[in-house]
Amino acid sequence: SAVISQKPSRDICQRGTSLTIQCQVDSQVTMMFWYRQQPGQSLTLIATANQGSEATYESGFVIDKFPISRPNLTFSTLTVSNMSPEDSSIYLCSARVGTGEETQYFGPGTRLLVL
Amino acid sequence: KQEVTQIPAALSVPEGENLVLNCSFTDSAIYNLQWFRQDPGKGLTSLLLIQSSQREQTSGRLNASLDKSSGRSTLYIAASQPGDSATYLCAVRRTSGTYKYIFGTGTRLKVLA
């Protein structure tokens, strides 16, 4: 199993600024994921972050807008750049533990409001 | 393109009632399906995972079934309790080569004491 924490838990930001969200896992994990949950919507995968390589982005998401770092096997960051009100969402970090583990573990989420 | 739908969107039941949450998906070529519970400020917790070759999984008062050919899964909650109040999400993983899950929009459950 894995316990995932995120910082900050919530924030209110001004349009045009950037916010970096941190994700910490209490054990080494093979794969980490970043999801977005817009108000009233389902979770949408932004990108997969693998240690030692560039993140893989899903259709509709680009590195300039959502740069991701994965410096080691327990930590990742997601930056939401040049924010607009449409970026107001909950951002969730997720991790897959081991190669045989199918269950995905999720952090508590970061609730972002952009004014 | 895989789409996942959950019905109903919201449900309110008295304590002790047995209930069924529904999940349907458009592409039956799935690797597995997971049911999650989402509590405000606490992220998602995996409840049950069903592999494509399985028909059902059980954990305590929860039972999830999978009918891949018809693109449906149900989550059965027996003897519901106020602590079961949460949003329930189902998610499907397409193939063994990707770890991407497609999520439904969820069913918001409220169990009244």
mmCIF file of C-alpha atoms in Angstrom:
data_model
loop_
_atom_site.group_PDB
_atom_site.id
_atom_site.type_symbol
_atom_site.label_atom_id
_atom_site.label_comp_id
_atom_site.label_asym_id
_atom_site.label_seq_id
_atom_site.Cartn_x
_atom_site.Cartn_y
_atom_site.Cartn_z
ATOM 1 C CA SER A 1 0.000 0.000 0.000
ATOM 2 C CA ALA A 2 0.951 3.653 -0.150
ATOM 3 C CA VAL A 3 0.035 6.873 1.624
ATOM 4 C CA ILE A 4 0.119 9.980 -0.533
ATOM 5 C CA SER A 5 0.184 13.562 0.672
ATOM 6 C CA GLN A 6 -0.225 16.745 -1.335
ATOM 7 C CA LYS A 7 0.671 20.361 -0.699
ATOM 8 C CA PRO A 8 -1.070 22.729 -0.681
ATOM 9 C CA SER A 9 -4.470 21.279 0.154
ATOM 10 C CA ARG A 10 -6.143 24.335 -1.338
ATOM 11 C CA ASP A 11 -5.235 27.721 -2.745
ATOM 12 C CA ILE A 12 -6.780 30.810 -4.243
ATOM 13 C CA CYS A 13 -4.695 32.342 -7.001
ATOM 14 C CA GLN A 14 -4.862 35.310 -9.313
ATOM 15 C CA ARG A 15 -5.135 34.831 -13.038
ATOM 16 C CA GLY A 16 -1.803 34.878 -14.863
ATOM 17 C CA THR A 17 0.170 33.423 -11.955
ATOM 18 C CA SER A 18 1.518 29.877 -11.529
ATOM 19 C CA LEU A 19 1.106 27.322 -8.751
ATOM 20 C CA THR A 20 3.262 24.297 -8.034
ATOM 21 C CA ILE A 21 1.598 21.329 -6.344
ATOM 22 C CA GLN A 22 3.746 18.821 -4.492
ATOM 23 C CA CYS A 23 3.029 15.122 -4.158
ATOM 24 C CA GLN A 24 4.873 12.920 -1.662
ATOM 25 C CA VAL A 25 4.505 9.130 -1.399
ATOM 26 C CA ASP A 26 5.583 7.223 1.691
ATOM 27 C CA SER A 27 7.203 4.468 -0.364
ATOM 28 C CA GLN A 28 9.007 4.126 -3.665
ATOM 29 C CA VAL A 29 6.587 3.807 -6.549
ATOM 30 C CA THR A 30 7.049 2.928 -10.170
ATOM 31 C CA MET A 31 4.503 5.258 -11.725
ATOM 32 C CA MET A 32 2.863 8.490 -10.654
ATOM 33 C CA PHE A 33 -0.079 10.202 -12.272
ATOM 34 C CA TRP A 34 -1.665 13.623 -12.179
ATOM 35 C CA TYR A 35 -5.429 13.989 -12.598
ATOM 36 C CA ARG A 36 -7.753 16.962 -12.815
ATOM 37 C CA GLN A 37 -11.336 17.000 -11.596
ATOM 38 C CA GLN A 38 -13.237 20.018 -12.782
ATOM 39 C CA PRO A 39 -16.428 21.012 -10.950
ATOM 40 C CA GLY A 40 -19.145 18.447 -11.610
ATOM 41 C CA GLN A 41 -16.885 16.431 -13.904
ATOM 42 C CA SER A 42 -15.118 13.104 -13.695
ATOM 43 C CA LEU A 43 -11.393 12.710 -13.188
ATOM 44 C CA THR A 44 -9.274 13.303 -16.274
ATOM 45 C CA LEU A 45 -5.690 12.126 -16.570
ATOM 46 C CA ILE A 46 -3.274 14.983 -17.268
ATOM 47 C CA ALA A 47 -0.009 13.062 -17.500
ATOM 48 C CA THR A 48 2.011 10.095 -16.333
ATOM 49 C CA ALA A 49 5.239 10.932 -14.524
ATOM 50 C CA ASN A 50 8.033 8.380 -14.605
ATOM 51 C CA GLN A 51 11.286 8.842 -12.721
ATOM 52 C CA GLY A 52 14.209 9.569 -14.995
ATOM 53 C CA SER A 53 12.203 10.407 -18.091
ATOM 54 C CA GLU A 54 9.926 13.093 -19.461
ATOM 55 C CA ALA A 55 6.294 13.004 -18.429
ATOM 56 C CA THR A 56 3.806 11.608 -20.917
ATOM 57 C CA TYR A 57 0.891 13.986 -21.502
ATOM 58 C CA GLU A 58 -2.643 13.084 -22.514
ATOM 59 C CA SER A 59 -4.411 14.669 -25.432
ATOM 60 C CA GLY A 60 -5.406 18.230 -24.599
ATOM 61 C CA PHE A 61 -2.637 18.779 -22.046
ATOM 62 C CA VAL A 62 0.766 20.281 -22.857
ATOM 63 C CA ILE A 63 4.034 20.576 -21.001
ATOM 64 C CA ASP A 64 4.156 24.380 -21.235
ATOM 65 C CA LYS A 65 0.888 24.641 -19.331
ATOM 66 C CA PHE A 66 1.423 21.736 -16.906
ATOM 67 C CA PRO A 67 5.157 21.134 -16.393
ATOM 68 C CA ILE A 68 5.850 18.092 -14.246
ATOM 69 C CA SER A 69 8.930 17.028 -12.334
ATOM 70 C CA ARG A 70 9.750 13.558 -10.976
ATOM 71 C CA PRO A 71 13.158 13.851 -9.317
ATOM 72 C CA ASN A 72 12.964 10.537 -7.435
ATOM 73 C CA LEU A 73 10.764 7.526 -6.753
ATOM 74 C CA THR A 74 8.725 9.171 -3.976
ATOM 75 C CA PHE A 75 8.100 12.735 -5.134
ATOM 76 C CA SER A 76 6.560 14.674 -8.012
ATOM 77 C CA THR A 77 5.383 18.200 -8.705
ATOM 78 C CA LEU A 78 2.786 19.595 -11.067
ATOM 79 C CA THR A 79 2.840 23.273 -11.997
ATOM 80 C CA VAL A 80 -0.258 24.972 -13.346
ATOM 81 C CA SER A 81 1.140 27.855 -15.390
ATOM 82 C CA ASN A 82 -0.360 31.175 -16.440
ATOM 83 C CA MET A 83 -3.601 30.304 -14.706
ATOM 84 C CA SER A 84 -7.077 31.318 -15.809
ATOM 85 C CA PRO A 85 -10.439 30.757 -14.076
ATOM 86 C CA GLU A 86 -10.921 27.658 -16.266
ATOM 87 C CA ASP A 87 -8.051 26.018 -14.340
ATOM 88 C CA SER A 88 -10.136 26.028 -11.158
ATOM 89 C CA SER A 89 -10.286 22.345 -10.294
ATOM 90 C CA ILE A 90 -9.186 19.696 -7.883
ATOM 91 C CA TYR A 91 -5.789 18.296 -8.854
ATOM 92 C CA LEU A 92 -5.042 14.785 -7.646
ATOM 93 C CA CYS A 93 -1.814 12.881 -7.519
ATOM 94 C CA SER A 94 -1.938 9.114 -7.886
ATOM 95 C CA ALA A 95 0.601 6.305 -7.712
ATOM 96 C CA ARG A 96 0.907 2.703 -8.735
ATOM 97 C CA VAL A 97 2.929 0.625 -6.287
ATOM 98 C CA GLY A 98 5.112 -2.131 -7.724
ATOM 99 C CA THR A 99 4.741 -4.052 -10.956
ATOM 100 C CA GLY A 100 2.210 -6.571 -9.700
ATOM 101 C CA GLU A 101 0.035 -4.120 -7.812
ATOM 102 C CA GLU A 102 -3.045 -3.088 -9.739
ATOM 103 C CA THR A 103 -4.603 -0.788 -7.194
ATOM 104 C CA GLN A 104 -3.997 2.898 -7.678
ATOM 105 C CA TYR A 105 -3.588 5.070 -4.628
ATOM 106 C CA PHE A 106 -4.664 8.689 -4.577
ATOM 107 C CA GLY A 107 -3.649 11.747 -2.636
ATOM 108 C CA PRO A 108 -6.248 13.970 -0.944
ATOM 109 C CA GLY A 109 -6.183 16.474 -3.794
ATOM 110 C CA THR A 110 -5.405 20.165 -4.139
ATOM 111 C CA ARG A 111 -8.427 22.403 -4.537
ATOM 112 C CA LEU A 112 -7.509 25.365 -6.728
ATOM 113 C CA LEU A 113 -9.599 28.462 -7.291
ATOM 114 C CA VAL A 114 -8.398 30.997 -9.845
ATOM 115 C CA LEU A 115 -9.911 34.470 -9.688
ATOM 116 C CA LYS B 1 -13.429 6.269 -27.498
ATOM 117 C CA GLN B 2 -14.250 4.788 -24.114
ATOM 118 C CA GLU B 3 -16.993 6.548 -22.189
ATOM 119 C CA VAL B 4 -18.068 5.661 -18.676
ATOM 120 C CA THR B 5 -21.489 6.582 -17.344
ATOM 121 C CA GLN B 6 -22.846 6.223 -13.838
ATOM 122 C CA ILE B 7 -26.482 6.176 -12.867
ATOM 123 C CA PRO B 8 -27.953 7.607 -10.743
ATOM 124 C CA ALA B 9 -25.946 10.802 -10.298
ATOM 125 C CA ALA B 10 -27.235 11.146 -6.746
ATOM 126 C CA LEU B 11 -29.025 8.860 -4.342
ATOM 127 C CA SER B 12 -30.458 9.360 -0.883
ATOM 128 C CA VAL B 13 -31.554 6.322 1.130
ATOM 129 C CA PRO B 14 -32.505 5.541 4.745
ATOM 130 C CA GLU B 15 -30.015 3.660 6.870
ATOM 131 C CA GLY B 16 -30.164 -0.126 6.555
ATOM 132 C CA GLU B 17 -31.311 -0.206 2.968
ATOM 133 C CA ASN B 18 -29.547 -2.355 0.373
ATOM 134 C CA LEU B 19 -28.643 -0.420 -2.741
ATOM 135 C CA VAL B 20 -27.149 -0.803 -6.195
ATOM 136 C CA LEU B 21 -24.986 1.657 -8.063
ATOM 137 C CA ASN B 22 -24.635 1.272 -11.805
ATOM 138 C CA CYS B 23 -21.719 1.839 -14.156
ATOM 139 C CA SER B 24 -21.753 1.371 -17.918
ATOM 140 C CA PHE B 25 -18.936 1.627 -20.422
ATOM 141 C CA THR B 26 -19.044 1.819 -24.199
ATOM 142 C CA ASP B 27 -16.003 -0.293 -25.131
ATOM 143 C CA SER B 28 -16.040 -3.827 -23.737
ATOM 144 C CA ALA B 29 -12.310 -4.320 -24.405
ATOM 145 C CA ILE B 30 -11.224 -3.508 -20.874
ATOM 146 C CA TYR B 31 -8.370 -4.846 -18.767
ATOM 147 C CA ASN B 32 -9.993 -4.227 -15.407
ATOM 148 C CA LEU B 33 -12.516 -2.059 -13.610
ATOM 149 C CA GLN B 34 -12.185 -0.381 -10.221
ATOM 150 C CA TRP B 35 -14.729 1.093 -7.872
ATOM 151 C CA PHE B 36 -13.524 4.019 -5.785
ATOM 152 C CA ARG B 37 -14.958 6.009 -2.962
ATOM 153 C CA GLN B 38 -14.317 9.763 -2.827
ATOM 154 C CA ASP B 39 -14.669 11.665 0.419
ATOM 155 C CA PRO B 40 -14.302 15.464 0.483
ATOM 156 C CA GLY B 41 -10.720 16.454 1.263
ATOM 157 C CA LYS B 42 -9.558 12.834 1.411
ATOM 158 C CA GLY B 43 -9.001 11.872 -2.197
ATOM 159 C CA LEU B 44 -10.046 8.506 -3.598
ATOM 160 C CA THR B 45 -9.962 5.119 -1.932
ATOM 161 C CA SER B 46 -10.031 1.938 -3.995
ATOM 162 C CA LEU B 47 -12.881 -0.341 -2.893
ATOM 163 C CA LEU B 48 -12.848 -3.229 -5.337
ATOM 164 C CA LEU B 49 -10.945 -4.170 -8.466
ATOM 165 C CA ILE B 50 -12.350 -6.663 -10.965
ATOM 166 C CA GLN B 51 -10.145 -8.131 -13.649
ATOM 167 C CA SER B 52 -11.692 -8.585 -17.087
ATOM 168 C CA SER B 53 -11.760 -12.357 -16.589
ATOM 169 C CA GLN B 54 -13.697 -12.102 -13.322
ATOM 170 C CA ARG B 55 -17.437 -11.775 -12.784
ATOM 171 C CA GLU B 56 -17.491 -10.334 -9.283
ATOM 172 C CA GLN B 57 -15.505 -9.297 -6.230
ATOM 173 C CA THR B 58 -16.620 -8.981 -2.640
ATOM 174 C CA SER B 59 -15.303 -7.051 0.322
ATOM 175 C CA GLY B 60 -17.366 -6.953 3.482
ATOM 176 C CA ARG B 61 -20.744 -5.380 2.700
ATOM 177 C CA LEU B 62 -19.656 -4.506 -0.834
ATOM 178 C CA ASN B 63 -20.070 -6.661 -3.907
ATOM 179 C CA ALA B 64 -19.103 -5.569 -7.401
ATOM 180 C CA SER B 65 -20.101 -7.449 -10.527
ATOM 181 C CA LEU B 66 -18.842 -7.150 -14.068
ATOM 182 C CA ASP B 67 -20.593 -8.057 -17.306
ATOM 183 C CA LYS B 68 -18.022 -7.152 -19.900
ATOM 184 C CA SER B 69 -20.076 -8.189 -22.905
ATOM 185 C CA SER B 70 -22.886 -5.793 -22.014
ATOM 186 C CA GLY B 71 -20.506 -3.090 -20.755
ATOM 187 C CA ARG B 72 -21.909 -2.960 -17.245
ATOM 188 C CA SER B 73 -20.784 -3.138 -13.664
ATOM 189 C CA THR B 74 -22.777 -2.809 -10.473
ATOM 190 C CA LEU B 75 -21.727 -2.032 -6.939
ATOM 191 C CA TYR B 76 -24.012 -3.549 -4.342
ATOM 192 C CA ILE B 77 -23.932 -2.110 -0.830
ATOM 193 C CA ALA B 78 -25.684 -4.164 1.814
ATOM 194 C CA ALA B 79 -27.217 -2.721 4.970
ATOM 195 C CA SER B 80 -26.135 0.833 4.213
ATOM 196 C CA GLN B 81 -24.821 3.050 7.019
ATOM 197 C CA PRO B 82 -24.413 6.830 7.346
ATOM 198 C CA GLY B 83 -20.651 6.283 7.082
ATOM 199 C CA ASP B 84 -21.187 5.016 3.546
ATOM 200 C CA SER B 85 -22.143 8.540 2.468
ATOM 201 C CA ALA B 86 -19.647 9.569 -0.207
ATOM 202 C CA THR B 87 -19.257 9.795 -3.969
ATOM 203 C CA TYR B 88 -18.673 6.453 -5.668
ATOM 204 C CA LEU B 89 -16.674 6.367 -8.885
ATOM 205 C CA CYS B 90 -16.091 3.562 -11.305
ATOM 206 C CA ALA B 91 -13.100 3.565 -13.613
ATOM 207 C CA VAL B 92 -12.018 1.275 -16.440
ATOM 208 C CA ARG B 93 -8.531 0.499 -17.644
ATOM 209 C CA ARG B 94 -8.378 -0.187 -21.349
ATOM 210 C CA THR B 95 -5.497 -2.598 -21.904
ATOM 211 C CA SER B 96 -2.562 -4.139 -20.103
ATOM 212 C CA GLY B 97 -0.201 -1.772 -21.926
ATOM 213 C CA THR B 98 -1.545 1.394 -20.387
ATOM 214 C CA TYR B 99 -2.296 2.390 -16.833
ATOM 215 C CA LYS B 100 -4.750 5.051 -17.871
ATOM 216 C CA TYR B 101 -8.133 4.830 -16.216
ATOM 217 C CA ILE B 102 -11.284 6.397 -17.644
ATOM 218 C CA PHE B 103 -13.525 7.566 -14.829
ATOM 219 C CA GLY B 104 -17.258 7.951 -14.628
ATOM 220 C CA THR B 105 -18.804 11.099 -13.162
ATOM 221 C CA GLY B 106 -19.803 9.306 -10.004
ATOM 222 C CA THR B 107 -22.854 8.644 -7.869
ATOM 223 C CA ARG B 108 -23.230 10.880 -4.825
ATOM 224 C CA LEU B 109 -24.697 8.740 -2.048
ATOM 225 C CA LYS B 110 -26.267 10.004 1.141
ATOM 226 C CA VAL B 111 -27.395 7.525 3.777
ATOM 227 C CA LEU B 112 -29.791 9.046 6.274
ATOM 228 C CA ALA B 113 -29.663 8.050 9.930
#
